[in-house]
Structures are given as C-alpha cells and as structure tokens.
C-alpha cells in the first residue's frame, strides 16, 4: 500500500499566492522526511478558491531540489489546454528535473474551464480529447512519430528530450469513458477527493470489469480530505472550518461565476456539471460530510477504520491519498495532519490484498 498527499492549492481569504506556494513547498519537504510515497497536485486554471495550481511541473521541479525520495504527480494534466506534443516534451523535461521521480495523468479538466480558456464546448470535445491522448502517447512512446487524425496532423516529428523509461499513468474524472479508457490501457485511476464510494460505485465496477477483460490489474488511488487528532472532539472542532471551505471551494466555479449553459455542457460530455451535484454538495452540513464518508475526520483509530471499510467495498485500491491543506487550512494544521497520519495510521494499514482474493472474499 502506497500513501500520498494531494493538494488543489485552494486560495481562500487570508493568504497570498506567495504564502500558499511557500507553505506547500515546506509541506512537500516534510512529507519526504515522513516517508510518504508521492505528492500530487491538480492542474487547474481561472478559479482561485478551487485552485491556483496552474503549473505543477514548475512546483515539482522546485520541490525536487529540497527532497530526496518522494515522487511527484500531476493529477491531472488538463489536456484540452495543451498541445499534446509540446506537453510530451514538458513531461520529459520535468522527469529530468525531478531526478526520475515524476508521475502524471491526463484528463479533460472541469467543465467550467473551457469557456474561460476560449475552448469551444461542443460535440467535438470528447473525440478531440481522445485523439489528443493518442497523439501524446505516440510522442512519448516513439523516438520518431507521425500522426494523422481528424484534429491533429503531424509528419515525422520527435520530442526532445526523449524519456528514457516508462511512466506510471493515471486518468481521473466522473464519466464512464474515462474508466473504460484507463482499463483498456492498463492505467490507474484517481478517485475525485470529495465523493463517497457510492457516488462512483458504477464507474469503479466498470473499471475493474474492463481491467479483467483486457488482462490488466486495477490501480486505484483513493483520495479523501483528512483531519486527525488523538481526541475526536478536537479533530471535529479543528476540521469544521477548513473542510467546509474545501467543499465550497470545489463548488465555487458554479456558485460564484456565471455557469456554462446546460445544453453546452451536456453536448460536450460534461453532464455531471449540469446536474446540480456540486451546488448541492456545498449545502451538505459538516456533520453529514463526516458521517457519510465524504471526508475522514477523527482519531487515528477512526481513520484506520474508515480506510479498511473503504478497502473492503472497493477492491483494487493500491494507494491512499489524503488532502490536508485545502480550504485555507493553517500551515501548522496541515503539518500536524501529515505527522499524525504518517506516525499513527500508515504503519497500521496492511498491505494490499490481491484483487482476485478480495473479490473471492
């Protein structure tokens, strides 16, 4: 079982971008000392309460100079806002600058980004994205490549520097096709960090079934916001403010800005964002978020129990990732959570049960 930290780099009132980036770099350095396997960050644009992590490769190149062993992961590169061949070159360069410690994934990004970036929300969004995925991997997998598609035409090209090893790859999102695509290629999936298992149960079942069809092992990264204290009441009291703001921050692009038209979202395959789910989530009381497993808050014993419950119902989890610095959480609180999770939870989580054995059980 691997353990990681995940950040959205939400910028709430009371912090400057410079302060937040400085805190995150210190948190990465501390995570390396504590033995976490990976530090992951979203790539996101335009909406500060959701994220100011607009260039995670630069963040990781800086963090690599302060650390020894921890790996870094962009989760995920928002592919519609990159030329696939140029992104391939940036990935290869980031791998060099991190000493071979770079992992990454790709996704379409959130449905509220396209209009702000001047990218059309139309029926071409999904096929254009899938073609971009094909071109990206053609560039990363071949020292010289050509590509002929509906949206991209590339003749006898190559990227420099060319990567010298294979990467661990992830997809993430809420659509069925995302999970099918990951299973077909043997890639991992990262579960969005603010949803209980029941919200994505069908997609994860689909992913495991498709993995079996294609002879691939599921590789699921389970991410949750997490707050710990040896005293349960203290944990609940401390977590209330930042967890509530974390949920709100994820919903803020739909609550504080003009929403994209529902027809346009549905046409482009972003129906999740037209369904009102995110807006409703922001109204869920804190106590319900804890009780219904949207977030993990409690003592180390409580968190270990939550992790084991999740692994029982979701075979294929290979990594537990926690978010501890969202919603404007104070720096000291994020460090405290990193320390307690590493010392009191990580040693008590057993190794991964093979998928076949879990299904048999």
Coordinates of C-alpha atoms in Angstrom, one line a residue:
X1 CA 0.0 0.0 0.0
X2 CA 1.3 3.4 -1.0
X3 CA 0.5 6.7 0.8
X4 CA 0.4 10.1 -0.8
X5 CA -0.6 13.7 -0.2
X6 CA -2.8 15.6 -2.7
X7 CA -3.3 19.3 -3.0
X8 CA -5.6 21.5 -5.0
X9 CA -3.8 24.6 -3.7
X10 CA -7.1 26.4 -2.9
X11 CA -6.5 30.1 -2.3
X12 CA -9.0 31.4 0.3
X13 CA -9.1 34.7 2.1
X14 CA -6.2 35.4 4.4
X15 CA -3.4 34.1 2.3
X16 CA -1.4 35.4 -0.7
X17 CA -0.4 33.2 -3.6
X18 CA 3.3 33.6 -2.5
X19 CA 2.5 32.4 1.0
X20 CA 0.5 29.4 -0.2
X21 CA 3.2 28.2 -2.6
X22 CA 5.8 28.6 0.2
X23 CA 3.7 26.5 2.6
X24 CA 3.2 23.8 0.0
X25 CA 6.9 23.6 -0.6
X26 CA 7.5 23.2 3.1
X27 CA 4.8 20.5 3.3
X28 CA 6.3 18.6 0.5
X29 CA 9.7 18.7 2.2
X30 CA 8.1 17.5 5.4
X31 CA 6.3 14.7 3.6
X32 CA 9.6 13.5 2.1
X33 CA 11.0 13.3 5.7
X34 CA 8.0 11.4 6.9
X35 CA 8.1 8.7 4.3
X36 CA 5.1 9.5 2.0
X37 CA 5.4 7.9 -1.4
X38 CA 4.1 10.7 -3.5
X39 CA 2.9 14.3 -3.5
X40 CA 0.2 15.0 -6.1
X41 CA -1.3 18.2 -7.4
X42 CA -4.2 19.1 -9.6
X43 CA -3.7 21.3 -12.7
X44 CA -6.4 24.0 -12.8
X45 CA -7.0 27.5 -14.0
X46 CA -9.0 30.7 -13.5
X47 CA -10.9 29.9 -10.2
X48 CA -8.7 30.6 -7.1
X49 CA -10.9 29.1 -4.5
X50 CA -10.7 25.9 -6.4
X51 CA -7.0 26.0 -7.2
X52 CA -4.1 28.2 -8.2
X53 CA -2.1 25.2 -9.2
X54 CA -1.6 26.3 -12.8
X55 CA 1.9 24.9 -13.3
X56 CA 2.5 21.8 -11.2
X57 CA 5.6 20.8 -13.2
X58 CA 7.3 24.0 -12.1
X59 CA 6.2 23.4 -8.5
X60 CA 7.7 19.8 -8.6
X61 CA 10.9 20.9 -10.2
X62 CA 11.4 23.4 -7.3
X63 CA 10.3 20.7 -4.7
X64 CA 12.8 18.2 -6.1
X65 CA 15.7 20.4 -5.1
X66 CA 14.5 20.2 -1.4
X67 CA 13.8 16.4 -1.3
X68 CA 15.4 13.1 -1.7
X69 CA 13.0 10.3 -2.4
X70 CA 9.3 11.4 -2.6
X71 CA 7.7 11.1 -6.0
X72 CA 5.7 13.8 -7.7
X73 CA 2.4 13.5 -9.7
X74 CA 0.3 15.9 -11.7
X75 CA -3.2 14.7 -11.3
X76 CA -4.1 15.5 -13.9
X77 CA -2.7 17.5 -16.9
X78 CA -5.8 19.2 -18.4
X79 CA -5.1 18.0 -21.9
X80 CA -7.5 20.2 -23.8
X81 CA -5.4 23.3 -22.9
X82 CA -2.1 21.8 -24.1
X83 CA -0.7 20.8 -27.5
X84 CA -0.1 17.1 -26.9
X85 CA 3.4 17.0 -28.5
X86 CA 4.5 20.1 -26.5
X87 CA 3.1 18.6 -23.3
X88 CA 5.1 15.4 -24.0
X89 CA 8.3 17.4 -24.1
X90 CA 7.4 19.2 -20.9
X91 CA 6.7 15.8 -19.2
X92 CA 10.1 14.5 -20.3
X93 CA 11.9 17.6 -19.0
X94 CA 10.1 17.5 -15.7
X95 CA 11.2 13.9 -15.3
X96 CA 14.8 15.0 -15.6
X97 CA 14.4 17.9 -13.2
X98 CA 12.9 15.7 -10.6
X99 CA 15.6 13.0 -10.9
X100 CA 13.2 10.5 -12.5
X101 CA 10.6 10.9 -9.8
X102 CA 7.7 12.2 -12.0
X103 CA 4.3 10.5 -12.5
X104 CA 1.4 12.1 -14.2
X105 CA -2.1 11.6 -15.6
X106 CA -4.3 13.3 -18.2
X107 CA -7.9 14.3 -18.1
X108 CA -10.3 16.7 -19.8
X109 CA -10.4 19.1 -16.9
X110 CA -13.5 20.5 -15.3
X111 CA -16.5 21.6 -17.3
X112 CA -16.3 25.2 -16.2
X113 CA -12.8 25.8 -17.6
X114 CA -13.3 25.7 -21.4
X115 CA -15.2 28.9 -21.8
X116 CA -12.7 30.8 -19.7
X117 CA -9.9 29.4 -21.9
X118 CA -11.6 30.1 -25.2
X119 CA -12.1 26.4 -25.9
X120 CA -15.4 25.5 -27.5
X121 CA -18.0 23.4 -25.6
X122 CA -19.3 21.3 -28.4
X123 CA -19.7 17.7 -29.6
X124 CA -16.1 17.5 -30.6
X125 CA -14.8 17.9 -27.0
X126 CA -14.6 14.2 -26.2
X127 CA -13.3 12.9 -29.6
X128 CA -10.8 15.7 -29.7
X129 CA -9.6 14.8 -26.2
X130 CA -9.2 11.1 -27.1
X131 CA -7.3 11.9 -30.2
X132 CA -5.0 14.2 -28.2
X133 CA -4.4 11.3 -25.7
X134 CA -3.4 9.1 -28.7
X135 CA -1.0 11.7 -30.0
X136 CA 0.5 12.3 -26.6
X137 CA 1.4 8.7 -26.1
X138 CA 2.6 8.4 -29.7
X139 CA 5.1 11.2 -28.9
X140 CA 6.2 9.7 -25.6
X141 CA 6.5 6.1 -26.9
X142 CA 8.4 6.6 -30.2
X143 CA 11.6 8.4 -30.8
X144 CA 10.2 9.4 -34.2
X145 CA 6.5 9.5 -34.9
X146 CA 3.8 10.6 -37.4
X147 CA 0.2 11.0 -36.7
X148 CA -2.9 11.6 -38.9
X149 CA -6.2 12.2 -37.3
X150 CA -9.3 14.4 -37.6
X151 CA -7.9 17.1 -35.3
X152 CA -4.1 16.7 -35.5
X153 CA -1.8 16.1 -38.4
X154 CA 1.9 15.5 -37.5
X155 CA 4.6 14.4 -40.0
X156 CA 7.9 12.8 -39.0
X157 CA 8.3 14.5 -35.7
X158 CA 10.2 13.8 -32.4
X159 CA 10.3 15.3 -28.9
X160 CA 13.4 16.4 -27.1
X161 CA 14.4 15.4 -24.5
X162 CA 13.0 11.9 -25.2
X163 CA 12.1 10.0 -22.0
X164 CA 14.2 7.0 -21.1
X165 CA 11.7 5.0 -19.1
X166 CA 8.0 4.2 -18.7
X167 CA 5.8 6.4 -16.5
X168 CA 3.1 5.4 -14.1
X169 CA 0.0 6.9 -15.7
X170 CA -3.5 7.9 -14.3
X171 CA -6.8 9.1 -15.6
X172 CA -9.4 10.7 -13.4
X173 CA -12.9 12.1 -13.7
X174 CA -16.6 11.1 -13.4
X175 CA -17.5 9.8 -16.9
X176 CA -17.8 6.1 -17.8
X177 CA -15.5 6.5 -20.7
X178 CA -12.7 7.7 -18.5
X179 CA -12.7 4.5 -16.6
X180 CA -13.0 2.4 -19.7
X181 CA -10.1 4.1 -21.3
X182 CA -7.9 3.6 -18.3
X183 CA -8.7 -0.1 -18.1
X184 CA -8.1 -0.7 -21.8
X185 CA -4.6 0.8 -21.5
X186 CA -3.7 -0.6 -18.0
X187 CA -3.6 2.8 -16.4
X188 CA -4.5 3.8 -12.9
X189 CA -7.5 5.9 -11.9
X190 CA -7.6 8.6 -9.3
X191 CA -10.9 8.9 -7.5
X192 CA -12.1 12.6 -7.1
X193 CA -11.3 13.7 -3.5
X194 CA -14.7 14.8 -2.3
X195 CA -17.1 11.9 -3.2
X196 CA -18.1 8.8 -1.2
X197 CA -17.8 5.4 -2.7
X198 CA -21.5 5.2 -3.6
X199 CA -21.1 8.2 -5.9
X200 CA -18.7 6.4 -8.2
X201 CA -19.5 2.8 -7.5
X202 CA -20.8 2.1 -11.0
X203 CA -17.7 3.6 -12.7
X204 CA -15.3 1.7 -10.4
X205 CA -17.1 -1.6 -11.1
X206 CA -16.9 -0.8 -14.8
X207 CA -13.1 -0.1 -14.4
X208 CA -12.5 -3.4 -12.6
X209 CA -14.6 -5.4 -15.1
X210 CA -12.8 -3.8 -18.1
X211 CA -9.4 -4.4 -16.5
X212 CA -10.3 -8.1 -16.2
X213 CA -11.4 -8.2 -19.9
X214 CA -8.1 -6.6 -21.0
X215 CA -5.8 -8.6 -18.6
X216 CA -4.8 -5.6 -16.5
X217 CA -4.7 -5.1 -12.8
X218 CA -6.8 -2.3 -11.3
X219 CA -4.7 0.5 -9.8
X220 CA -7.0 2.8 -7.8
X221 CA -5.8 5.9 -5.9
X222 CA -8.3 6.7 -3.2
X223 CA -8.2 10.4 -2.1
X224 CA -10.0 12.0 0.8
X225 CA -9.8 15.1 2.9
X226 CA -8.5 14.0 6.3
X227 CA -8.1 15.6 9.7
X228 CA -6.8 13.8 12.8
X229 CA -6.3 14.4 16.5
X230 CA -5.9 12.0 19.4
X231 CA -9.1 13.5 20.7
X232 CA -12.2 13.1 18.5
X233 CA -13.9 16.2 19.6
X234 CA -10.8 18.3 19.0
X235 CA -10.5 16.8 15.5
X236 CA -14.1 17.7 14.7
X237 CA -13.7 21.2 16.0
X238 CA -10.5 21.9 14.2
X239 CA -11.7 20.4 10.9
X240 CA -15.0 22.2 10.6
X241 CA -13.8 25.4 9.0
X242 CA -11.3 24.1 6.5
X243 CA -13.3 21.1 5.4
X244 CA -16.4 23.2 4.8
X245 CA -14.4 25.7 2.8
X246 CA -12.7 22.8 0.9
X247 CA -16.1 21.6 -0.3
X248 CA -17.2 25.1 -1.1
X249 CA -14.0 25.8 -3.0
X250 CA -14.7 22.8 -5.2
X251 CA -18.2 24.1 -5.9
X252 CA -17.2 27.8 -6.2
X253 CA -16.9 27.9 -10.0
X254 CA -20.6 27.1 -10.3
X255 CA -21.6 29.3 -7.3
X256 CA -19.7 32.5 -7.8
X257 CA -19.5 32.7 -11.6
X258 CA -21.9 32.5 -14.5
X259 CA -22.5 28.9 -15.3
X260 CA -21.9 27.5 -18.8
X261 CA -25.2 26.6 -20.5
X262 CA -26.5 23.2 -19.5
X263 CA -27.1 22.2 -23.2
X264 CA -23.5 23.1 -24.0
X265 CA -22.2 21.1 -21.0
X266 CA -24.3 18.1 -22.0
X267 CA -23.3 18.3 -25.7
X268 CA -19.6 18.3 -24.7
X269 CA -20.0 15.3 -22.4
X270 CA -19.8 17.4 -19.2
X271 CA -23.3 16.4 -18.0
X272 CA -22.0 16.0 -14.4
X273 CA -21.6 19.8 -14.1
X274 CA -25.1 20.5 -15.4
X275 CA -26.8 18.1 -12.9
X276 CA -26.6 20.4 -9.8
X277 CA -24.5 17.9 -7.9
X278 CA -21.7 20.3 -7.0
X279 CA -24.1 23.0 -5.9
X280 CA -26.0 20.6 -3.7
X281 CA -22.7 19.3 -2.2
X282 CA -21.8 22.8 -0.9
X283 CA -25.0 22.7 1.1
X284 CA -24.3 19.4 2.9
X285 CA -23.7 20.0 6.7
X286 CA -20.3 19.3 8.1
X287 CA -21.6 16.5 10.3
X288 CA -23.2 14.8 7.3
X289 CA -19.9 15.1 5.4
X290 CA -18.2 13.2 8.1
X291 CA -20.9 10.6 8.8
X292 CA -21.5 9.8 5.2
X293 CA -17.8 9.4 4.3
X294 CA -17.3 12.4 2.1
X295 CA -14.3 13.3 4.4
X296 CA -12.4 11.5 7.1
X297 CA -12.3 13.3 10.5
X298 CA -11.5 11.7 13.8
X299 CA -8.8 9.9 15.8
X300 CA -6.2 7.8 14.1
X301 CA -8.3 4.7 15.1
X302 CA -11.3 6.3 13.3
X303 CA -9.2 6.9 10.2
X304 CA -7.7 3.4 10.1
X305 CA -11.3 2.0 10.4
X306 CA -12.5 4.2 7.6
X307 CA -9.7 3.1 5.3
X308 CA -10.3 -0.6 6.0
X309 CA -14.0 -0.1 5.4
X310 CA -13.2 1.5 2.0
X311 CA -10.8 -1.2 1.0
X312 CA -13.5 -3.9 1.8
X313 CA -16.0 -2.3 -0.6
X314 CA -13.5 -1.1 -3.2
X315 CA -11.1 -3.9 -4.3
X316 CA -8.1 -2.6 -6.3
X317 CA -7.1 0.3 -4.1
X318 CA -3.3 0.5 -4.3
X319 CA -2.8 3.9 -2.8
X320 CA -4.4 6.1 -0.1
X321 CA -4.0 9.8 -0.7
X322 CA -5.1 12.5 1.8
X323 CA -5.8 16.2 1.4
X324 CA -4.8 18.2 4.5
X325 CA -4.1 21.8 3.3
X326 CA -7.3 22.8 1.5
X327 CA -10.0 25.4 2.4
X328 CA -7.5 27.9 3.8
X329 CA -6.3 25.4 6.4
X330 CA -3.5 26.9 8.6
X331 CA 0.0 25.7 7.7
X332 CA 0.5 24.2 11.3
X333 CA -2.6 22.2 10.9
X334 CA -1.6 20.7 7.6
X335 CA 1.8 19.7 9.1
X336 CA 0.1 18.2 12.2
X337 CA -2.2 16.1 9.9
X338 CA 0.8 14.9 7.9
X339 CA 2.7 13.9 11.1
X340 CA -0.2 12.1 12.7
X341 CA -1.2 10.2 9.6
X342 CA 2.4 9.1 9.0
X343 CA 3.0 8.0 12.6
X344 CA -0.4 6.7 13.7
X345 CA -2.2 5.5 10.5
X346 CA 0.3 4.4 7.8
X347 CA 2.0 1.7 9.9
X348 CA -1.4 0.1 10.8
X349 CA -2.7 -0.3 7.2
X350 CA -2.0 -3.8 5.9
X351 CA -0.5 -4.5 2.6
X352 CA -2.8 -4.6 -0.5
X353 CA -5.0 -7.7 -0.8
X354 CA -4.8 -9.1 -4.3
X355 CA -7.8 -8.1 -6.4
X356 CA -8.9 -11.7 -7.1
X357 CA -8.7 -12.6 -3.4
X358 CA -10.7 -9.6 -2.4
X359 CA -13.4 -10.5 -4.9
X360 CA -13.4 -14.1 -3.7
X361 CA -13.8 -12.8 -0.1

